[in-house]
Short mmCIF file of C-alpha atoms in Angstrom, two decimals:
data_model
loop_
_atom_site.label_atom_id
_atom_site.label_comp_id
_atom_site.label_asym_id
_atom_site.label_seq_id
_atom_site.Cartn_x
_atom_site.Cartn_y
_atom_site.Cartn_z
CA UNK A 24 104.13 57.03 161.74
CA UNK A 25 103.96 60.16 163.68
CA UNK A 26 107.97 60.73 164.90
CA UNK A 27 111.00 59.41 165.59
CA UNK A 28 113.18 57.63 168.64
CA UNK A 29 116.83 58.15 168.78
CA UNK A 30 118.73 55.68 170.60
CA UNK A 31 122.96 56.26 171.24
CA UNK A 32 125.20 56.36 173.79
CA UNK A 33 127.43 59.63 174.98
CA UNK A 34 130.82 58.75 175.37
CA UNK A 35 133.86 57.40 176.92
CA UNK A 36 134.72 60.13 179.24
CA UNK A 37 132.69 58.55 182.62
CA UNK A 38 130.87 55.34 183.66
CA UNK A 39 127.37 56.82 182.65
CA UNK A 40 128.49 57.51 179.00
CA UNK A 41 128.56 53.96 177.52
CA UNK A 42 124.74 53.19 178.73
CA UNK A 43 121.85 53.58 176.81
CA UNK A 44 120.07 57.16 176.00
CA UNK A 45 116.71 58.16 174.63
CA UNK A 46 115.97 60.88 172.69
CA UNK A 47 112.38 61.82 170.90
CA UNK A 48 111.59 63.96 167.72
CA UNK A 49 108.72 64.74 165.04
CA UNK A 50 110.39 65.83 162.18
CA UNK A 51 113.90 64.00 162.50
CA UNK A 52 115.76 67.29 162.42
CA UNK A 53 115.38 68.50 166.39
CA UNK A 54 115.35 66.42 169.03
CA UNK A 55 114.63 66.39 172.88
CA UNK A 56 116.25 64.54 175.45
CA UNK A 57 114.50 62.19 177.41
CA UNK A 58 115.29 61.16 181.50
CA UNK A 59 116.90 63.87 182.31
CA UNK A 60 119.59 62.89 180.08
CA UNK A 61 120.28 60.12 182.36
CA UNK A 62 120.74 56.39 180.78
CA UNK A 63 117.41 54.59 180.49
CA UNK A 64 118.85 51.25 179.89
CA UNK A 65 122.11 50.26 181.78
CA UNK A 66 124.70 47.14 181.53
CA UNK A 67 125.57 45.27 184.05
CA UNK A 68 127.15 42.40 182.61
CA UNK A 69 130.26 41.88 180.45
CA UNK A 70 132.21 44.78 180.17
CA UNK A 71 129.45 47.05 182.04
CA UNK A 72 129.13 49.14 179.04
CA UNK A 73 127.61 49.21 175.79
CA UNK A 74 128.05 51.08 172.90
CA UNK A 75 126.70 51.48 169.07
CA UNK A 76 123.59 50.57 170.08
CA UNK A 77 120.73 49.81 167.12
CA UNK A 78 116.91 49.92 167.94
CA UNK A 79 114.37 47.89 165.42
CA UNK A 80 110.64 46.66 165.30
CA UNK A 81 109.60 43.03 164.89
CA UNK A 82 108.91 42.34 161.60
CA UNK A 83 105.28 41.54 163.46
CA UNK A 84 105.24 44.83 164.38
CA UNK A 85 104.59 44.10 168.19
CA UNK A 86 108.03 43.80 169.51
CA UNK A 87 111.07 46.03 169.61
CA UNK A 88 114.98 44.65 170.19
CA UNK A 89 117.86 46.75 171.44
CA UNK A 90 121.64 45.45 169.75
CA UNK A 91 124.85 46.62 171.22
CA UNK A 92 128.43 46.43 171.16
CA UNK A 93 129.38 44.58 174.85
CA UNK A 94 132.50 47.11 175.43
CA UNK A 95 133.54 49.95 178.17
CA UNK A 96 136.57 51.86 177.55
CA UNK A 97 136.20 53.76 180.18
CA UNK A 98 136.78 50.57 182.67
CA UNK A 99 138.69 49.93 179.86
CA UNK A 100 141.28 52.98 180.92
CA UNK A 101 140.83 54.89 177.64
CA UNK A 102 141.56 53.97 173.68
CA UNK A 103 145.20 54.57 174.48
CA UNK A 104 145.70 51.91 177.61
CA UNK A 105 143.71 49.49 175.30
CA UNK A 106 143.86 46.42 172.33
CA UNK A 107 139.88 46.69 172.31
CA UNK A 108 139.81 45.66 169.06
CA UNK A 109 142.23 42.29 170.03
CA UNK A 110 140.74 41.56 173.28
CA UNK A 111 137.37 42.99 172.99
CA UNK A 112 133.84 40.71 173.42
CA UNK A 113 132.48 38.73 171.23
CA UNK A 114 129.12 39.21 171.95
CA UNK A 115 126.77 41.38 172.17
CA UNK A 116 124.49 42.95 174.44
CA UNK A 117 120.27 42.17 173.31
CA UNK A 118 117.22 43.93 175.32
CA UNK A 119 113.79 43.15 174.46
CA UNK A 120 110.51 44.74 174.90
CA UNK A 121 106.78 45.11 173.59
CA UNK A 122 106.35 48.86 174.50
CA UNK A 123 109.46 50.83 174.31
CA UNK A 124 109.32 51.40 178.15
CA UNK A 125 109.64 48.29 179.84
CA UNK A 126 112.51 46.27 178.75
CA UNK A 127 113.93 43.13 179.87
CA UNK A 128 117.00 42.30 181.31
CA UNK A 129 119.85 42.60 179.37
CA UNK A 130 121.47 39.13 177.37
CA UNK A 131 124.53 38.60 176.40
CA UNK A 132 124.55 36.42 173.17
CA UNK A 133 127.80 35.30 171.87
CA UNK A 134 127.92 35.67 167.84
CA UNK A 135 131.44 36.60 166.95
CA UNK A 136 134.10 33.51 165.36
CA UNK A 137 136.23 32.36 168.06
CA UNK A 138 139.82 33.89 166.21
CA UNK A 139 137.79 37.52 165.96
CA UNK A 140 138.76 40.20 168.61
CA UNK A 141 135.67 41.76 168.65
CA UNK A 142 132.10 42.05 167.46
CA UNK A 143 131.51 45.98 167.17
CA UNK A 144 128.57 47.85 165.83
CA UNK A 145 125.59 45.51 165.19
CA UNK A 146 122.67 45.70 163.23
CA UNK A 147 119.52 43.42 162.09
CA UNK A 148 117.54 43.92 159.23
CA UNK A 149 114.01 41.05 158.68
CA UNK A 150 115.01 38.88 155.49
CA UNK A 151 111.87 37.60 153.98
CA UNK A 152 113.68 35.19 151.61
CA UNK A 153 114.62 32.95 154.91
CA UNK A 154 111.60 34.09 157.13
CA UNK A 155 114.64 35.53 159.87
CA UNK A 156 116.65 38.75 160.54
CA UNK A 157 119.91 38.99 159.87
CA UNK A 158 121.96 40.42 162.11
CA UNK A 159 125.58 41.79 160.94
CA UNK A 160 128.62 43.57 163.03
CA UNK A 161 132.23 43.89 162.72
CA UNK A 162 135.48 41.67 164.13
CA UNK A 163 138.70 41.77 163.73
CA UNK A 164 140.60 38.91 162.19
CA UNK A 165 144.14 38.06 161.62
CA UNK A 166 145.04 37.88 158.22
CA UNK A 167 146.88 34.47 156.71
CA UNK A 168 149.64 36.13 155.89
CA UNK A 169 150.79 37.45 159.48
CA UNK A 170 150.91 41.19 157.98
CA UNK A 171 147.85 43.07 159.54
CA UNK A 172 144.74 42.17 161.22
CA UNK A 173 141.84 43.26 159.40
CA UNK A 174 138.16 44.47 160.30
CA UNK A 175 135.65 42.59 158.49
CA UNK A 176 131.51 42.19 158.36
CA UNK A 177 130.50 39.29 159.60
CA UNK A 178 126.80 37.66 160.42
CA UNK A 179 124.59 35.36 161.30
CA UNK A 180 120.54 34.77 161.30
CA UNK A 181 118.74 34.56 164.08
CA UNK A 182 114.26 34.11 164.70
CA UNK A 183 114.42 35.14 168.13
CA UNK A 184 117.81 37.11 168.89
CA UNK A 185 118.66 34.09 171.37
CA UNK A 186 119.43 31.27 169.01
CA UNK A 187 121.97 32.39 166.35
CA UNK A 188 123.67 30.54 163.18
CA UNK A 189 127.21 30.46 163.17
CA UNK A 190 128.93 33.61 161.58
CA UNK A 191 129.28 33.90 158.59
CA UNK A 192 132.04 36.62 156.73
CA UNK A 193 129.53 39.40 154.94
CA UNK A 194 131.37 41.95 153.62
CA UNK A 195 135.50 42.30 153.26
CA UNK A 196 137.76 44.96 151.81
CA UNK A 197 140.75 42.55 151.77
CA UNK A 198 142.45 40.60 154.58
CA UNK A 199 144.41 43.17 155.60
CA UNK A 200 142.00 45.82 155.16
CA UNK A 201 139.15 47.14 157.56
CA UNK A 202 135.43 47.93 157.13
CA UNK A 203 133.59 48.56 159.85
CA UNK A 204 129.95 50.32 161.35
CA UNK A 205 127.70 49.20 158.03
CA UNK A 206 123.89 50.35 157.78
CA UNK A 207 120.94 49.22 155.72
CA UNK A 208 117.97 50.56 154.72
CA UNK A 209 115.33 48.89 152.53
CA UNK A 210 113.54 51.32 149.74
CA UNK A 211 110.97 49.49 147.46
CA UNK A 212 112.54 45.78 146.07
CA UNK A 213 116.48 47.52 146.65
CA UNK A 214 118.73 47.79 149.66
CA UNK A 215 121.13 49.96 150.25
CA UNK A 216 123.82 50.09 152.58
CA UNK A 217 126.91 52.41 153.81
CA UNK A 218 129.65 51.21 155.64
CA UNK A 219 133.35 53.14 156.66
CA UNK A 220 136.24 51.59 154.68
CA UNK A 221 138.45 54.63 154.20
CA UNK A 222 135.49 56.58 153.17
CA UNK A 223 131.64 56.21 153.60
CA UNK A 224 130.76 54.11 150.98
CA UNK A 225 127.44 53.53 149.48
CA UNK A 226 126.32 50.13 147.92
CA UNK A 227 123.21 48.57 146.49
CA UNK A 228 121.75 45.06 146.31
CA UNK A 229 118.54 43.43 145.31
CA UNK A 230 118.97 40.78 148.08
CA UNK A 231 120.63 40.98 151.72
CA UNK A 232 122.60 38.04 150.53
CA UNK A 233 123.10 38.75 147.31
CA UNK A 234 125.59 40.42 145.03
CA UNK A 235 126.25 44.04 145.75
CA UNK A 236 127.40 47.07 143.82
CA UNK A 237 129.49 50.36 144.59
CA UNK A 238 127.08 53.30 143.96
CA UNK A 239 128.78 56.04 145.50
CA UNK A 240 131.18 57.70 148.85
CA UNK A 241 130.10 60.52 150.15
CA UNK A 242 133.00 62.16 148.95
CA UNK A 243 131.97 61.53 145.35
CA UNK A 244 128.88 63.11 145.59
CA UNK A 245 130.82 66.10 146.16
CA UNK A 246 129.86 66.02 150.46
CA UNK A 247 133.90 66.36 150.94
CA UNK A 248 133.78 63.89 154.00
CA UNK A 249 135.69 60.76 153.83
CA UNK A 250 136.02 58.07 156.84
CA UNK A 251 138.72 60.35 158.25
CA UNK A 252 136.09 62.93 158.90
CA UNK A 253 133.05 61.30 159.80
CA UNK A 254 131.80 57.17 161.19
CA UNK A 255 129.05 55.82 162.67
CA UNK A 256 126.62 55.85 159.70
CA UNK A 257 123.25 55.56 160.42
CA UNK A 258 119.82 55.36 157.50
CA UNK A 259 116.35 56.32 158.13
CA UNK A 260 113.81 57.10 156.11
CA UNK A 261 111.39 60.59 156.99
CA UNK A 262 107.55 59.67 157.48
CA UNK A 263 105.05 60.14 155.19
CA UNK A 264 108.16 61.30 152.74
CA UNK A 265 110.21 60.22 149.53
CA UNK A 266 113.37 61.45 151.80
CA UNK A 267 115.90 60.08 153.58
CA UNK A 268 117.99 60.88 156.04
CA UNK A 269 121.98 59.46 156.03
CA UNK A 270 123.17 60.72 159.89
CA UNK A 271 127.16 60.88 160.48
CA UNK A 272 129.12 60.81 163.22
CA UNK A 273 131.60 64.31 163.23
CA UNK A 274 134.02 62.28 165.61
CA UNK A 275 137.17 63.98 164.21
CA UNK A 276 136.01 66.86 165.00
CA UNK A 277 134.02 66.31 168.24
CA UNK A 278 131.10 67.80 166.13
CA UNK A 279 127.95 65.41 166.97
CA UNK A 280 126.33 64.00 164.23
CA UNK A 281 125.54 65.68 160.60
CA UNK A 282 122.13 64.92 158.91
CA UNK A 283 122.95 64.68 155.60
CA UNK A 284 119.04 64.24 153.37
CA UNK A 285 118.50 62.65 149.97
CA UNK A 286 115.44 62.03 147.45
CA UNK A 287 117.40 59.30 146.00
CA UNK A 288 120.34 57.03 147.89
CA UNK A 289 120.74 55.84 144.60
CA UNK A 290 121.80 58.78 143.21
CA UNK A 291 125.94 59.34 142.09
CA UNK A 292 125.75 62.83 140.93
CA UNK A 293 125.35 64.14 143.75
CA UNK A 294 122.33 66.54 142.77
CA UNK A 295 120.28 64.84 145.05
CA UNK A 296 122.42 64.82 148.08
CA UNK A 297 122.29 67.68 150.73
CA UNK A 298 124.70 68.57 153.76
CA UNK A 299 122.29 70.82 156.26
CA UNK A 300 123.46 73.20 157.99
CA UNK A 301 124.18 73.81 161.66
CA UNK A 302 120.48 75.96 161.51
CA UNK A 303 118.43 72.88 160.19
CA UNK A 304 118.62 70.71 163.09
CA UNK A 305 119.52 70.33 166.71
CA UNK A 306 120.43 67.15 168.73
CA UNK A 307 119.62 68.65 172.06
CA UNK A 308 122.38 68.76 174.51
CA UNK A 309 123.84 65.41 174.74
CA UNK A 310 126.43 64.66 172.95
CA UNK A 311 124.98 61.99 170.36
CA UNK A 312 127.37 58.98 170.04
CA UNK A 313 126.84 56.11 166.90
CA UNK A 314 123.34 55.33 167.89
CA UNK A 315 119.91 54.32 165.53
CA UNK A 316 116.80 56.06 164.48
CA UNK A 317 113.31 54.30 164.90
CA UNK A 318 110.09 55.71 163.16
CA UNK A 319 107.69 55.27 165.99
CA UNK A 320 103.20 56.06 165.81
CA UNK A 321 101.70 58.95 167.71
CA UNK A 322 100.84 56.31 170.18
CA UNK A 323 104.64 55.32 171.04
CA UNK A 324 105.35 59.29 171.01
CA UNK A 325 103.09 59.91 173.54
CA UNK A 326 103.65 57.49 175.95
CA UNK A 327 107.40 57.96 175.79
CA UNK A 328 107.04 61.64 175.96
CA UNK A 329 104.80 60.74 179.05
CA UNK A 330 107.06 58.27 181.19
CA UNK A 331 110.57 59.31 180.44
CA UNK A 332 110.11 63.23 179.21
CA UNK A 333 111.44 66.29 181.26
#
């Protein structure tokens, strides 16, 4: 592996800001927009606008699939004129290609329950226990008891990302309690993932579908950012390196995303945790939105760099 792909979307604020964006990097840390900082991949069906999007390689290695939440609050009217998380989609949005420049035309694949309001923030990760990927997101559903409507983690598996098994609830915080925009990263025989229930909070698991443990929040490890600070979190792991890279979305604070590197996600002192500063990276001039990062060869660098670069 030679650098890195950055996939997101901008925003709320026009038509062009729920769409997907490219960016390119080498080290992870500083990044250059790609297209003129125009979309590269647009929506046209649904809502017209996607959001959240994730980015992974076939588990053969010779096929990449774009995931995305199918919602526009922009056409939408804005969070305030909106129940998007009542009356949102229940699918989402699935490209497909085999070079990272040519991409087909955009699916929508229903995956959501029929009761949920929404299917938000998806991401797929290859199981080899069941030979398929399984592909997890968020939806809102109404508790039994009338009180609250919850967020929950729900998913399904899938070979292709055309033929899905019904949903199945993942993860829960309670029914009247919300957890939403989960990651996971493999390292070695462990998984780890980090999801926003109130705070950013870190669990590990010898199995996607198996039983998983609390290791940590980033306000534990003494980071001083809980859920009401940051969202959007995002794994990836630095080439050729024992490091990893935990990226967080500032949205409280309009502040772009926060790399935030460890030796060890399994760590709960916090000793191997680091917040970087502003000086240690730079995300170009887009305003990055809760997007994915894919570890791409020199080969993919270059030929990104060469169709879509400035």
């Amino acid at each position: 592996m030679y650098g890195y792909l950055f996939v997101y979307f901008t925003g709320e604020s026009n038509p062009d800001g729920e769409q997907i964006y490219f960016s390119l990097s080498r080290d992870g840390l500083h990044w250059e927009d790609l297209h003129k900082r125009q979309p590269v991949l647009r929506s046209v069906i649904g809502e017209k606008g996607v959001r959240d999007p994730y980015i992974l390689r076939s588990k053969s290695g010779d096929r990449f699939y774009i995931l995305a939440t199918d919602l526009s609050i922009y056409h939408r009217g804005g969070w305030e004129q909106t129940e998007a998380m009542l009356t949102g989609s229940r699918s989402l949005i699935i490209w497909e290609s085999s070079n990272l420049i040519d991409w087909s035309v955009a699916q929508k694949v229903d995956v959501a329950p029929q009761a949920a309001g929404c299917a938000w923030a998806p991401e797929a990760i290859y199981d080899d226990l069941v030979d398929a990927y399984l592909v997890f997101w968020a939806s809102s559903i109404e508790a039994s008891d009338g009180k609250a409507r919850g967020m929950h983690i729900y998913c399904s598996m899938t070979k292709d990302f055309k033929s899905f098994s019904p949903a199945e609830r993942y993860i829960t915080r309670g029914p009247n309690e919300s957890i939403i925009d989960t990651t996971i990263i493999q390292v070695g025989n462990k998984y780890y993932r980090a999801s926003g229930d109130g705070q950013i909070t870190i669990e590990s698991s010898e199995k996607l579908r198996g039983d998983w443990k609390k290791v940590s929040t980033l306000q534990s490890l003494g980071l001083e950012l809980t859920g009401k600070d940051v969202e959007g979190p995002v794994f990836f792991k630095f080439n050729d390196q024992e490091r990893w890279v935990l990226l967080v979305d500032q949205y409280a604070t309009s502040g772009g995303y926060l790399p935030i590197v460890t030796t060890d996600i399994g760590d709960t002192s916090g000793a191997c945790w680091e917040k970087l500063k502003a000086e240690d990276y730079s995300f170009d001039i887009l305003k990055k939105r809760h997007g994915s990062v894919l570890p791409i060869t020199q080969h993919e660098y270059d030929f990104l760099l060469a169709h879509w670069g400035n």
